[in-house]
């Protein structure tokens, strides 16, 4: 494409296929525990990681 | 839903429901901004005519076909079809705990949400037996979850350190039997750090949060000892020793974590101080959460200054990253490819459902921010109670139940914000706090822009 550059693999939809395992770190949303942004968390789902 | 924004010379489009991030040229940006929903197959004549005053028709048609191509690939105006997952966490195991090992503190920070350590319920330390019951509670309520998290919190955890060590030993002794792995963390103000507890923290704690606000004048204005003196000179050398030793060991994660207030809206200077002058490369400086009546509270009029400060910080970080010498700023961390699944993002922290707090009396609350508010007491370790109705209420709170979230582009990055913050300001866990939302959106824009800039060779 000449006018558009996509910088990532858009995989939010695919993430649901093997998602919801609950093994990832709790992502405290308050400001007091240094973890406000969910999006910075690592996925710890072994079967999802396999697709990386 | 597509969110477009211009930042640091980049025209960026985020396709919210797929997570795709696109960098556009100005023509494409202007064209895309004419559409609020899916593009029709045919270029609408009125838009084509309007933009033809500024751009050539040939180029406009070319760009339109590129946008259509993205749309067909599911990377533009993709559907939000995640609502079917909203009940998925109902009845989820409890896998994370904030253990209030000490409801006492040796500092008197002016902005403390915990009423300077006692959460309004009197100064006390958690008995070891209560801590062991908390471990048993996690072991028996965590179902098939393998990784269990336990954060030693306060007050100041080092004031009850012998209990921490006994509880850690007890938990470790149970790991094999229950096939669990405990990940301990601790949040400390640093005052009581010494060689012994530094070594213990570095050996046993997967992460450690070191509370420090930045420049001496900033830190000492808010983080005071009981005698009213600033804490900076006491804590900084201890934090430096901890981190120096930590980086030699197996557990390397840490954060120097500060709070900024209305008094230091130039908080990027505190970030640089922590990084450059003190040598910490993992850091976080976050906005204070405070009643608007407090003189240090951040208010809406501060937002333009804060936004500009975040932008300056982001630009400086790009410069340093390109030189290969940047620190890590927690709020600009974002994984655009392999971050948490959308199911996790629907509800974020999982407080009151997957995550609970336990007080020195063994009372259970949805999280540390609810502690001390009787209305939110969920149960008690001694009498074995747990309010499953309240647990379900949190399990079912998500970006589709929270006011304004469904139509907000940031929903998969903040997950509806902090339930406790929502309750504290709006008396409803499902009503996000506008001020917090505004700052979060700016941080996420900056974080995405940094990724874009780093991909730009």
Short mmCIF file of C-alpha atoms in Angstrom, two decimals:
data_model
loop_
_atom_site.label_atom_id
_atom_site.label_comp_id
_atom_site.label_asym_id
_atom_site.label_seq_id
_atom_site.Cartn_x
_atom_site.Cartn_y
_atom_site.Cartn_z
CA UNK A 1 0.00 0.00 0.00
CA UNK A 2 1.17 3.49 -0.82
CA UNK A 3 -0.72 5.52 1.75
CA UNK A 4 -1.06 3.13 4.70
CA UNK A 5 1.44 1.21 6.74
CA UNK A 6 0.12 -1.29 9.28
CA UNK A 7 2.51 -1.68 12.18
CA UNK A 8 1.20 -4.78 13.96
CA UNK A 9 -0.56 -8.08 13.51
CA UNK A 10 -4.20 -7.38 14.28
CA UNK A 11 -4.94 -10.39 16.43
CA UNK A 12 -7.45 -9.30 19.04
CA UNK A 13 -10.16 -11.43 17.46
CA UNK A 14 -7.91 -14.47 17.21
CA UNK A 15 -6.89 -14.01 20.84
CA UNK A 16 -10.31 -15.21 21.94
CA UNK A 17 -9.97 -18.61 20.33
CA UNK A 18 -7.68 -19.89 23.05
CA UNK A 19 -8.07 -17.00 25.47
CA UNK A 20 -9.58 -16.55 28.91
CA UNK A 21 -7.34 -19.08 30.66
CA UNK A 22 -6.77 -16.65 33.54
CA UNK A 23 -3.10 -17.51 34.06
CA UNK A 24 -1.85 -13.98 33.39
CA UNK A 25 -0.93 -11.57 36.11
CA UNK A 26 -3.68 -9.61 37.83
CA UNK A 27 -3.65 -6.18 36.27
CA UNK A 28 -4.57 -3.79 39.05
CA UNK A 29 -6.40 -0.91 37.37
CA UNK A 30 -5.78 1.59 40.14
CA UNK A 31 -2.89 3.99 40.15
CA UNK A 32 -1.38 2.66 43.36
CA UNK A 33 -0.06 -0.66 42.16
CA UNK A 34 1.78 0.26 39.04
CA UNK A 35 -0.46 -1.58 36.66
CA UNK A 36 -3.06 0.65 35.16
CA UNK A 37 -2.87 -0.48 31.57
CA UNK A 38 -4.07 -3.96 30.80
CA UNK A 39 -2.50 -3.85 27.37
CA UNK A 40 1.01 -4.00 28.75
CA UNK A 41 0.48 -7.38 30.31
CA UNK A 42 2.06 -10.54 29.03
CA UNK A 43 -0.09 -13.41 27.89
CA UNK A 44 0.78 -16.55 29.83
CA UNK A 45 -1.42 -18.93 27.93
CA UNK A 46 0.93 -21.64 26.73
CA UNK A 47 -1.31 -22.67 23.84
CA UNK A 48 -1.59 -19.07 22.62
CA UNK A 49 2.13 -18.53 22.95
CA UNK A 50 2.58 -21.49 20.66
CA UNK A 51 0.96 -19.48 17.89
CA UNK A 52 3.35 -16.62 18.20
CA UNK B 1 -14.90 1.73 15.53
CA UNK B 2 -11.78 3.56 14.40
CA UNK B 3 -9.83 6.10 16.45
CA UNK B 4 -7.64 8.51 14.55
CA UNK B 5 -5.13 10.88 16.07
CA UNK B 6 -2.17 13.01 15.09
CA UNK B 7 0.84 12.95 17.38
CA UNK B 8 4.50 13.81 16.95
CA UNK B 9 4.19 14.06 13.19
CA UNK B 10 2.34 10.76 12.75
CA UNK B 11 -1.19 10.30 11.46
CA UNK B 12 -2.40 7.19 13.24
CA UNK B 13 -5.54 5.07 12.98
CA UNK B 14 -6.43 2.41 15.54
CA UNK B 15 -9.00 -0.13 14.52
CA UNK B 16 -10.42 -0.68 17.98
CA UNK B 17 -12.00 -4.11 17.65
CA UNK B 18 -9.15 -5.83 15.84
CA UNK B 19 -6.34 -3.90 17.53
CA UNK B 20 -4.75 -3.01 14.17
CA UNK B 21 -2.62 0.14 14.18
CA UNK B 22 -2.12 1.94 10.87
CA UNK B 23 0.10 4.87 10.00
CA UNK B 24 -1.45 7.03 7.31
CA UNK B 25 -0.42 9.92 5.14
CA UNK B 26 -2.36 13.14 5.59
CA UNK B 27 -4.63 12.56 2.62
CA UNK B 28 -5.62 9.15 3.93
CA UNK B 29 -6.11 10.57 7.43
CA UNK B 30 -8.37 13.34 6.14
CA UNK B 31 -10.35 10.88 4.08
CA UNK B 32 -10.78 8.33 6.85
CA UNK B 33 -11.97 11.05 9.22
CA UNK B 34 -14.98 11.59 6.95
CA UNK B 35 -16.35 8.20 7.95
CA UNK B 36 -17.79 7.20 11.30
CA UNK B 37 -18.71 3.71 10.26
CA UNK B 38 -18.01 1.17 7.54
CA UNK B 39 -16.97 2.45 4.12
CA UNK B 40 -19.48 1.79 1.33
CA UNK B 41 -18.18 -0.04 -1.75
CA UNK B 42 -18.61 3.11 -3.81
CA UNK B 43 -16.78 6.28 -2.83
CA UNK B 44 -19.57 8.67 -1.71
CA UNK B 45 -19.75 11.45 -4.29
CA UNK B 46 -20.22 14.31 -1.83
CA UNK B 47 -17.07 13.36 0.11
CA UNK B 48 -15.10 12.88 -3.09
CA UNK B 49 -16.22 16.29 -4.35
CA UNK B 50 -15.40 17.97 -1.07
CA UNK B 51 -11.89 16.52 -0.77
CA UNK B 52 -11.19 17.10 -4.45
CA UNK B 53 -10.76 20.77 -3.56
CA UNK B 54 -7.58 19.83 -1.72
CA UNK B 55 -6.45 16.55 -3.27
CA UNK B 56 -6.46 14.99 -6.74
CA UNK B 57 -9.39 12.70 -7.55
CA UNK B 58 -7.01 10.05 -8.77
CA UNK B 59 -5.17 9.93 -5.46
CA UNK B 60 -8.40 10.00 -3.49
CA UNK B 61 -9.74 6.99 -5.38
CA UNK B 62 -6.46 5.17 -4.86
CA UNK B 63 -6.54 5.79 -1.11
CA UNK B 64 -10.18 4.79 -0.89
CA UNK B 65 -9.42 1.45 -2.47
CA UNK B 66 -6.61 0.90 0.05
CA UNK B 67 -8.95 1.64 2.91
CA UNK B 68 -11.53 -0.73 1.46
CA UNK B 69 -8.88 -3.40 1.25
CA UNK B 70 -8.11 -3.01 4.97
CA UNK B 71 -11.78 -3.11 5.79
CA UNK B 72 -12.22 -6.36 3.87
CA UNK B 73 -9.23 -7.82 5.72
CA UNK B 74 -10.94 -7.08 9.05
CA UNK B 75 -8.48 -4.34 9.99
CA UNK B 76 -10.73 -1.34 9.64
CA UNK B 77 -14.20 -0.85 11.13
CA UNK B 78 -14.11 -4.43 12.33
CA UNK B 79 -17.04 -5.64 14.39
CA UNK B 80 -17.21 -5.68 18.16
CA UNK B 81 -18.28 -9.26 18.74
CA UNK B 82 -16.84 -9.77 22.21
CA UNK B 83 -20.00 -9.32 24.24
CA UNK B 84 -20.58 -13.08 24.12
CA UNK B 85 -17.59 -13.50 26.46
CA UNK B 86 -18.88 -11.23 29.22
CA UNK B 87 -20.14 -13.99 31.53
CA UNK B 88 -17.09 -16.14 31.05
CA UNK B 89 -15.43 -15.13 34.32
CA UNK B 90 -18.48 -15.74 36.50
CA UNK B 91 -17.46 -18.26 39.14
CA UNK B 92 -13.77 -17.86 38.27
CA UNK B 93 -11.17 -19.13 40.74
CA UNK B 94 -9.44 -16.61 43.02
CA UNK B 95 -5.79 -16.54 42.00
CA UNK B 96 -4.44 -13.24 43.28
CA UNK B 97 -4.34 -11.67 46.67
CA UNK B 98 -3.23 -8.43 48.23
CA UNK B 99 -2.17 -9.33 51.74
CA UNK B 100 -2.31 -6.38 54.11
CA UNK B 101 0.50 -7.58 56.28
CA UNK B 102 0.71 -4.25 58.08
CA UNK B 103 -1.95 -1.66 58.72
CA UNK B 104 0.68 0.62 60.06
CA UNK B 105 3.24 2.82 58.38
CA UNK B 106 6.37 4.74 59.27
CA UNK B 107 5.66 7.52 56.80
CA UNK B 108 2.83 10.02 56.75
CA UNK B 109 2.44 10.72 53.04
CA UNK B 110 -0.04 13.51 52.49
CA UNK B 111 -1.87 11.79 49.64
CA UNK B 112 -2.12 8.31 51.20
CA UNK B 113 -5.37 6.61 50.20
CA UNK B 114 -4.96 4.26 53.18
CA UNK B 115 -5.33 6.99 55.81
CA UNK B 116 -1.54 6.96 56.41
CA UNK B 117 -1.51 3.20 56.71
CA UNK B 118 -4.37 2.09 58.96
CA UNK B 119 -7.19 2.28 56.40
CA UNK B 120 -9.23 4.10 59.01
CA UNK B 121 -9.52 1.02 61.20
CA UNK B 122 -6.67 1.39 63.68
CA UNK B 123 -2.97 0.55 63.42
CA UNK B 124 -2.28 -3.18 63.55
CA UNK B 125 -0.07 -5.90 62.15
CA UNK B 126 -1.29 -9.15 60.61
CA UNK B 127 -0.70 -12.20 62.83
CA UNK B 128 1.23 -15.01 61.12
CA UNK B 129 -1.72 -17.36 61.61
CA UNK B 130 -3.98 -15.03 59.62
CA UNK B 131 -1.39 -14.95 56.84
CA UNK B 132 -1.27 -18.73 56.75
CA UNK B 133 -5.06 -18.88 56.56
CA UNK B 134 -4.86 -16.49 53.63
CA UNK B 135 -2.45 -18.86 51.89
CA UNK B 136 -4.82 -21.77 52.55
CA UNK B 137 -7.67 -19.68 51.18
CA UNK B 138 -5.78 -19.05 47.93
CA UNK B 139 -4.76 -22.69 47.62
CA UNK B 140 -8.33 -23.90 48.02
CA UNK B 141 -10.08 -21.19 45.99
CA UNK B 142 -7.74 -21.08 43.00
CA UNK B 143 -9.17 -24.09 41.16
CA UNK B 144 -6.97 -25.11 38.26
CA UNK B 145 -4.97 -21.87 38.17
CA UNK B 146 -1.30 -22.72 38.49
CA UNK B 147 0.23 -19.28 39.01
CA UNK B 148 -0.87 -17.60 42.22
CA UNK B 149 0.07 -14.02 43.04
CA UNK B 150 0.42 -12.61 46.47
CA UNK B 151 1.39 -9.01 47.06
CA UNK B 152 2.58 -7.97 50.51
CA UNK B 153 1.03 -4.59 51.00
CA UNK B 154 0.34 -2.08 53.70
CA UNK B 155 0.82 0.28 55.33
CA UNK B 156 4.45 -0.64 55.22
CA UNK B 157 5.14 -4.39 54.89
CA UNK B 158 8.67 -4.16 56.35
CA UNK B 159 7.12 -3.27 59.72
CA UNK B 160 5.93 -6.88 59.96
CA UNK B 161 8.78 -8.57 58.15
CA UNK B 162 9.16 -11.68 60.31
CA UNK B 163 5.55 -12.51 59.53
CA UNK B 164 6.21 -12.04 55.81
CA UNK B 165 9.05 -14.57 55.94
CA UNK B 166 6.99 -17.13 57.85
CA UNK B 167 4.10 -16.78 55.43
CA UNK B 168 6.39 -17.12 52.41
CA UNK B 169 7.95 -20.27 53.92
CA UNK B 170 4.51 -21.68 54.60
CA UNK B 171 3.32 -20.99 51.05
CA UNK B 172 6.44 -22.51 49.51
CA UNK B 173 5.95 -25.64 51.63
CA UNK B 174 2.54 -26.13 50.02
CA UNK B 175 3.44 -25.52 46.38
CA UNK B 176 4.28 -29.07 45.42
CA UNK B 177 1.35 -30.66 47.22
CA UNK B 178 -1.12 -28.34 45.48
CA UNK B 179 0.77 -28.03 42.18
CA UNK B 180 0.89 -24.24 42.47
CA UNK B 181 3.51 -21.60 41.95
CA UNK B 182 3.41 -18.56 44.22
CA UNK B 183 4.66 -15.29 42.83
CA UNK B 184 5.31 -12.90 45.66
CA UNK B 185 5.64 -9.18 45.32
CA UNK B 186 6.10 -6.40 47.84
CA UNK B 187 5.46 -2.68 47.83
CA UNK B 188 7.72 -0.75 50.19
CA UNK B 189 8.54 2.81 51.15
CA UNK B 190 12.13 1.73 51.79
CA UNK B 191 12.61 3.21 55.25
CA UNK B 192 13.38 -0.11 56.97
CA UNK B 193 15.38 -1.72 54.18
CA UNK B 194 18.64 -3.33 55.32
CA UNK B 195 21.07 -5.91 53.94
CA UNK B 196 19.06 -8.84 55.30
CA UNK B 197 15.63 -7.90 54.02
CA UNK B 198 17.09 -6.68 50.72
CA UNK B 199 18.60 -10.13 50.14
CA UNK B 200 15.36 -11.81 51.13
CA UNK B 201 13.28 -9.59 48.84
CA UNK B 202 15.65 -10.22 45.95
CA UNK B 203 15.52 -13.96 46.49
CA UNK B 204 11.80 -14.45 47.07
CA UNK B 205 9.91 -11.55 45.49
CA UNK B 206 9.23 -11.73 41.78
CA UNK B 207 8.67 -8.00 41.67
CA UNK B 208 9.24 -5.18 44.09
CA UNK B 209 7.70 -1.74 43.99
CA UNK B 210 9.83 1.02 45.47
CA UNK B 211 7.86 4.13 46.35
CA UNK B 212 9.67 7.31 45.41
CA UNK B 213 8.17 10.43 43.88
CA UNK B 214 11.19 11.83 42.04
CA UNK B 215 13.17 14.97 42.79
CA UNK B 216 14.02 15.50 46.45
CA UNK B 217 11.87 18.61 46.73
CA UNK B 218 8.90 16.79 45.16
CA UNK B 219 9.30 13.61 47.20
CA UNK B 220 9.85 15.43 50.47
CA UNK B 221 6.86 17.67 49.95
CA UNK B 222 4.51 14.67 50.11
CA UNK B 223 6.36 11.66 51.54
CA UNK B 224 7.12 12.62 55.11
CA UNK B 225 8.38 10.75 58.15
CA UNK B 226 6.31 10.84 61.34
CA UNK B 227 8.50 13.69 62.57
CA UNK B 228 7.63 15.69 59.47
CA UNK B 229 11.01 15.34 57.77
CA UNK B 230 11.27 14.28 54.15
CA UNK B 231 12.12 10.65 53.37
CA UNK B 232 14.27 11.09 50.25
CA UNK B 233 17.71 10.99 51.87
CA UNK B 234 16.82 7.89 53.89
CA UNK B 235 15.27 5.81 51.14
CA UNK B 236 17.24 6.61 47.99
CA UNK B 237 20.55 4.92 48.98
CA UNK B 238 18.63 1.88 50.20
CA UNK B 239 16.66 1.58 46.98
CA UNK B 240 19.87 1.91 44.99
CA UNK B 241 21.50 -0.86 46.99
CA UNK B 242 18.45 -3.11 46.54
CA UNK B 243 18.37 -2.64 42.78
CA UNK B 244 22.12 -3.03 42.38
CA UNK B 245 22.00 -6.38 44.18
CA UNK B 246 18.75 -7.38 42.50
CA UNK B 247 20.16 -7.10 39.02
CA UNK B 248 22.82 -9.65 39.94
CA UNK B 249 20.18 -12.22 40.90
CA UNK B 250 17.39 -14.22 39.32
CA UNK B 251 14.43 -11.92 40.10
CA UNK B 252 15.24 -8.73 38.26
CA UNK B 253 11.82 -7.07 38.06
CA UNK B 254 11.31 -3.89 40.03
CA UNK B 255 9.68 -0.50 39.72
CA UNK B 256 10.64 2.80 41.18
CA UNK B 257 7.13 4.15 41.50
CA UNK B 258 6.12 7.71 42.08
CA UNK B 259 3.00 9.78 42.30
CA UNK B 260 2.61 13.18 40.73
CA UNK B 261 0.20 15.80 41.95
CA UNK B 262 -0.89 19.31 41.04
CA UNK B 263 2.35 20.43 42.69
CA UNK B 264 4.56 18.80 40.07
CA UNK B 265 2.76 18.82 36.76
CA UNK B 266 6.25 18.90 35.24
CA UNK B 267 6.53 15.26 36.32
CA UNK B 268 8.69 14.31 33.34
CA UNK B 269 11.48 16.02 35.29
CA UNK B 270 10.87 13.51 38.07
CA UNK B 271 11.02 10.67 35.58
CA UNK B 272 14.37 11.94 34.28
CA UNK B 273 15.64 12.43 37.82
CA UNK B 274 14.77 8.86 38.79
CA UNK B 275 16.34 7.53 35.60
CA UNK B 276 19.35 9.78 35.06
CA UNK B 277 20.35 10.95 38.51
CA UNK B 278 19.38 7.88 40.53
CA UNK B 279 19.99 5.18 37.93
CA UNK B 280 16.67 3.32 38.00
CA UNK B 281 15.63 2.16 34.55
CA UNK B 282 12.25 0.63 35.46
CA UNK B 283 9.95 3.34 36.60
CA UNK B 284 6.47 4.61 36.88
CA UNK B 285 5.16 8.01 37.85
CA UNK B 286 1.40 8.15 38.10
CA UNK B 287 -1.28 10.75 38.76
CA UNK B 288 -2.51 11.08 42.32
CA UNK B 289 -6.02 9.89 43.06
CA UNK B 290 -7.45 12.37 45.50
CA UNK B 291 -10.59 14.15 46.54
CA UNK B 292 -10.93 17.24 44.34
CA UNK B 293 -11.02 19.41 47.47
CA UNK B 294 -7.41 18.55 48.29
CA UNK B 295 -5.00 21.31 47.22
CA UNK B 296 -2.74 18.77 45.51
CA UNK B 297 -5.57 17.03 43.61
CA UNK B 298 -5.40 16.98 39.85
CA UNK B 299 -8.33 18.76 38.28
CA UNK B 300 -9.68 19.16 34.79
CA UNK B 301 -7.85 22.47 34.27
CA UNK B 302 -4.54 20.58 34.67
CA UNK B 303 -5.22 18.25 31.76
CA UNK B 304 -3.67 20.32 28.94
CA UNK B 305 -0.45 20.63 30.94
CA UNK B 306 -0.43 16.92 31.76
CA UNK B 307 -1.11 15.95 28.15
CA UNK B 308 1.76 18.14 26.96
CA UNK B 309 4.02 16.60 29.59
CA UNK B 310 3.14 13.05 28.50
CA UNK B 311 3.83 14.00 24.89
CA UNK B 312 7.20 15.53 25.77
CA UNK B 313 8.11 12.42 27.73
CA UNK B 314 7.10 10.17 24.84
CA UNK B 315 9.20 12.14 22.35
CA UNK B 316 12.21 12.08 24.67
CA UNK B 317 11.82 8.33 25.15
CA UNK B 318 11.81 7.78 21.39
CA UNK B 319 15.01 9.78 21.12
CA UNK B 320 16.63 7.68 23.84
CA UNK B 321 15.30 4.38 22.46
CA UNK B 322 16.81 5.15 19.09
CA UNK B 323 20.10 5.75 20.86
CA UNK B 324 19.65 2.43 22.69
CA UNK B 325 19.69 3.91 26.17
CA UNK B 326 16.10 4.37 27.29
CA UNK B 327 14.42 3.60 30.58
CA UNK B 328 11.13 1.77 30.77
CA UNK B 329 8.15 3.94 31.69
CA UNK B 330 5.35 1.70 32.91
CA UNK B 331 2.44 3.64 31.49
CA UNK B 332 3.85 3.67 27.98
CA UNK B 333 4.32 -0.10 27.91
CA UNK B 334 2.04 -1.67 25.38
CA UNK B 335 2.16 -4.92 23.46
CA UNK B 336 0.36 -4.44 20.16
CA UNK B 337 0.88 -8.02 19.00
CA UNK B 338 0.75 -10.58 21.77
CA UNK B 339 -0.74 -8.81 24.77
CA UNK B 340 -3.59 -10.15 26.85
CA UNK B 341 -6.50 -11.78 25.05
CA UNK B 342 -9.67 -9.78 24.45
CA UNK B 343 -11.44 -11.85 27.10
CA UNK B 344 -9.04 -10.52 29.75
CA UNK B 345 -9.42 -7.02 28.40
CA UNK B 346 -13.17 -6.98 28.92
CA UNK B 347 -12.78 -6.59 32.67
CA UNK B 348 -9.16 -5.88 33.52
CA UNK B 349 -7.98 -6.45 37.06
CA UNK B 350 -10.59 -8.99 38.13
CA UNK B 351 -10.92 -7.40 41.55
CA UNK B 352 -13.56 -8.97 43.74
CA UNK B 353 -13.62 -12.01 41.48
CA UNK B 354 -10.14 -13.34 40.66
CA UNK B 355 -8.37 -10.98 43.01
CA UNK B 356 -9.12 -10.06 46.64
CA UNK B 357 -7.51 -8.24 49.55
CA UNK B 358 -7.16 -9.60 53.08
CA UNK B 359 -6.74 -7.36 56.13
CA UNK B 360 -4.85 -8.06 59.39
CA UNK B 361 -8.21 -9.15 60.88
CA UNK B 362 -8.72 -11.68 58.10
CA UNK B 363 -11.47 -9.65 56.46
CA UNK B 364 -11.81 -10.07 52.72
CA UNK B 365 -12.43 -7.11 50.40
CA UNK B 366 -12.60 -6.88 46.59
CA UNK B 367 -9.24 -5.08 46.55
CA UNK B 368 -6.97 -2.91 48.66
CA UNK B 369 -8.79 0.25 47.60
CA UNK B 370 -12.06 -0.99 49.10
CA UNK B 371 -10.49 -1.95 52.43
CA UNK B 372 -11.98 -0.11 55.37
CA UNK B 373 -15.35 0.39 53.69
CA UNK B 374 -17.71 -2.00 55.52
CA UNK B 375 -20.18 -1.96 52.68
CA UNK B 376 -17.64 -3.83 50.56
CA UNK B 377 -16.53 -6.47 53.04
CA UNK B 378 -16.87 -9.78 51.18
CA UNK B 379 -16.11 -12.23 53.94
CA UNK B 380 -13.66 -13.36 56.59
CA UNK B 381 -11.01 -16.06 56.78
CA UNK B 382 -11.91 -17.12 60.33
CA UNK B 383 -15.61 -17.71 59.79
CA UNK B 384 -15.09 -18.99 56.23
CA UNK B 385 -17.57 -16.57 54.68
CA UNK B 386 -17.36 -15.30 51.11
CA UNK B 387 -20.10 -13.23 49.53
CA UNK B 388 -20.50 -14.97 46.17
CA UNK B 389 -23.22 -12.54 45.16
CA UNK B 390 -20.74 -9.70 45.46
CA UNK B 391 -18.13 -11.81 43.66
CA UNK B 392 -20.56 -12.28 40.77
CA UNK B 393 -21.28 -8.56 40.71
CA UNK B 394 -17.60 -7.92 40.02
CA UNK B 395 -17.35 -10.85 37.60
CA UNK B 396 -20.14 -9.36 35.53
CA UNK B 397 -18.82 -5.80 35.54
CA UNK B 398 -17.11 -5.18 32.21
CA UNK B 399 -16.70 -2.70 29.40
CA UNK B 400 -20.26 -3.35 28.27
CA UNK B 401 -21.76 -2.61 31.68
CA UNK B 402 -19.64 0.46 32.38
CA UNK B 403 -21.06 3.82 31.43
CA UNK B 404 -19.54 5.15 28.21
CA UNK B 405 -17.01 2.35 27.75
CA UNK B 406 -18.71 0.49 24.94
CA UNK B 407 -18.39 3.52 22.68
CA UNK B 408 -14.90 4.50 23.80
CA UNK B 409 -11.90 3.64 21.63
CA UNK B 410 -9.73 2.96 24.68
CA UNK B 411 -11.88 0.15 26.12
CA UNK B 412 -9.47 -2.68 25.29
CA UNK B 413 -6.53 -0.83 26.86
CA UNK B 414 -7.97 0.37 30.17
CA UNK B 415 -10.70 -2.31 30.49
CA UNK B 416 -13.09 0.14 32.08
CA UNK B 417 -10.69 1.60 34.60
CA UNK B 418 -10.50 1.03 38.34
CA UNK B 419 -13.68 -0.20 40.02
CA UNK B 420 -12.66 1.27 43.36
CA UNK B 421 -11.87 4.62 41.80
CA UNK B 422 -15.23 4.55 40.06
CA UNK B 423 -16.98 3.82 43.34
CA UNK B 424 -14.98 6.36 45.28
CA UNK B 425 -15.84 9.22 42.93
CA UNK B 426 -19.15 8.16 41.42
CA UNK B 427 -20.57 5.71 43.99
CA UNK B 428 -20.90 3.10 41.28
CA UNK B 429 -18.25 0.61 40.11
CA UNK B 430 -19.78 0.87 36.65
CA UNK B 431 -19.33 4.65 36.30
CA UNK B 432 -15.79 5.49 35.19
CA UNK B 433 -14.09 8.67 36.37
CA UNK B 434 -13.85 11.14 33.51
CA UNK B 435 -10.56 12.69 34.64
CA UNK B 436 -8.84 9.29 34.89
CA UNK B 437 -10.22 8.30 31.50
CA UNK B 438 -8.85 11.44 29.86
CA UNK B 439 -5.34 10.79 31.19
CA UNK B 440 -5.46 7.11 30.31
CA UNK B 441 -6.48 7.88 26.74
CA UNK B 442 -3.56 10.27 26.36
CA UNK B 443 -1.13 7.69 27.78
CA UNK B 444 -2.37 5.02 25.38
CA UNK B 445 -2.08 7.40 22.43
CA UNK B 446 1.50 8.15 23.46
CA UNK B 447 2.27 4.46 23.91
CA UNK B 448 0.93 3.61 20.44
CA UNK B 449 2.79 6.55 18.92
CA UNK B 450 6.06 5.34 20.44
CA UNK B 451 5.53 1.94 18.77
CA UNK B 452 4.80 3.67 15.48
CA UNK B 453 7.89 5.85 15.76
CA UNK B 454 10.10 2.88 16.59
CA UNK B 455 8.77 1.02 13.53
CA UNK B 456 9.61 4.06 11.39
CA UNK B 457 13.08 3.52 10.00
#
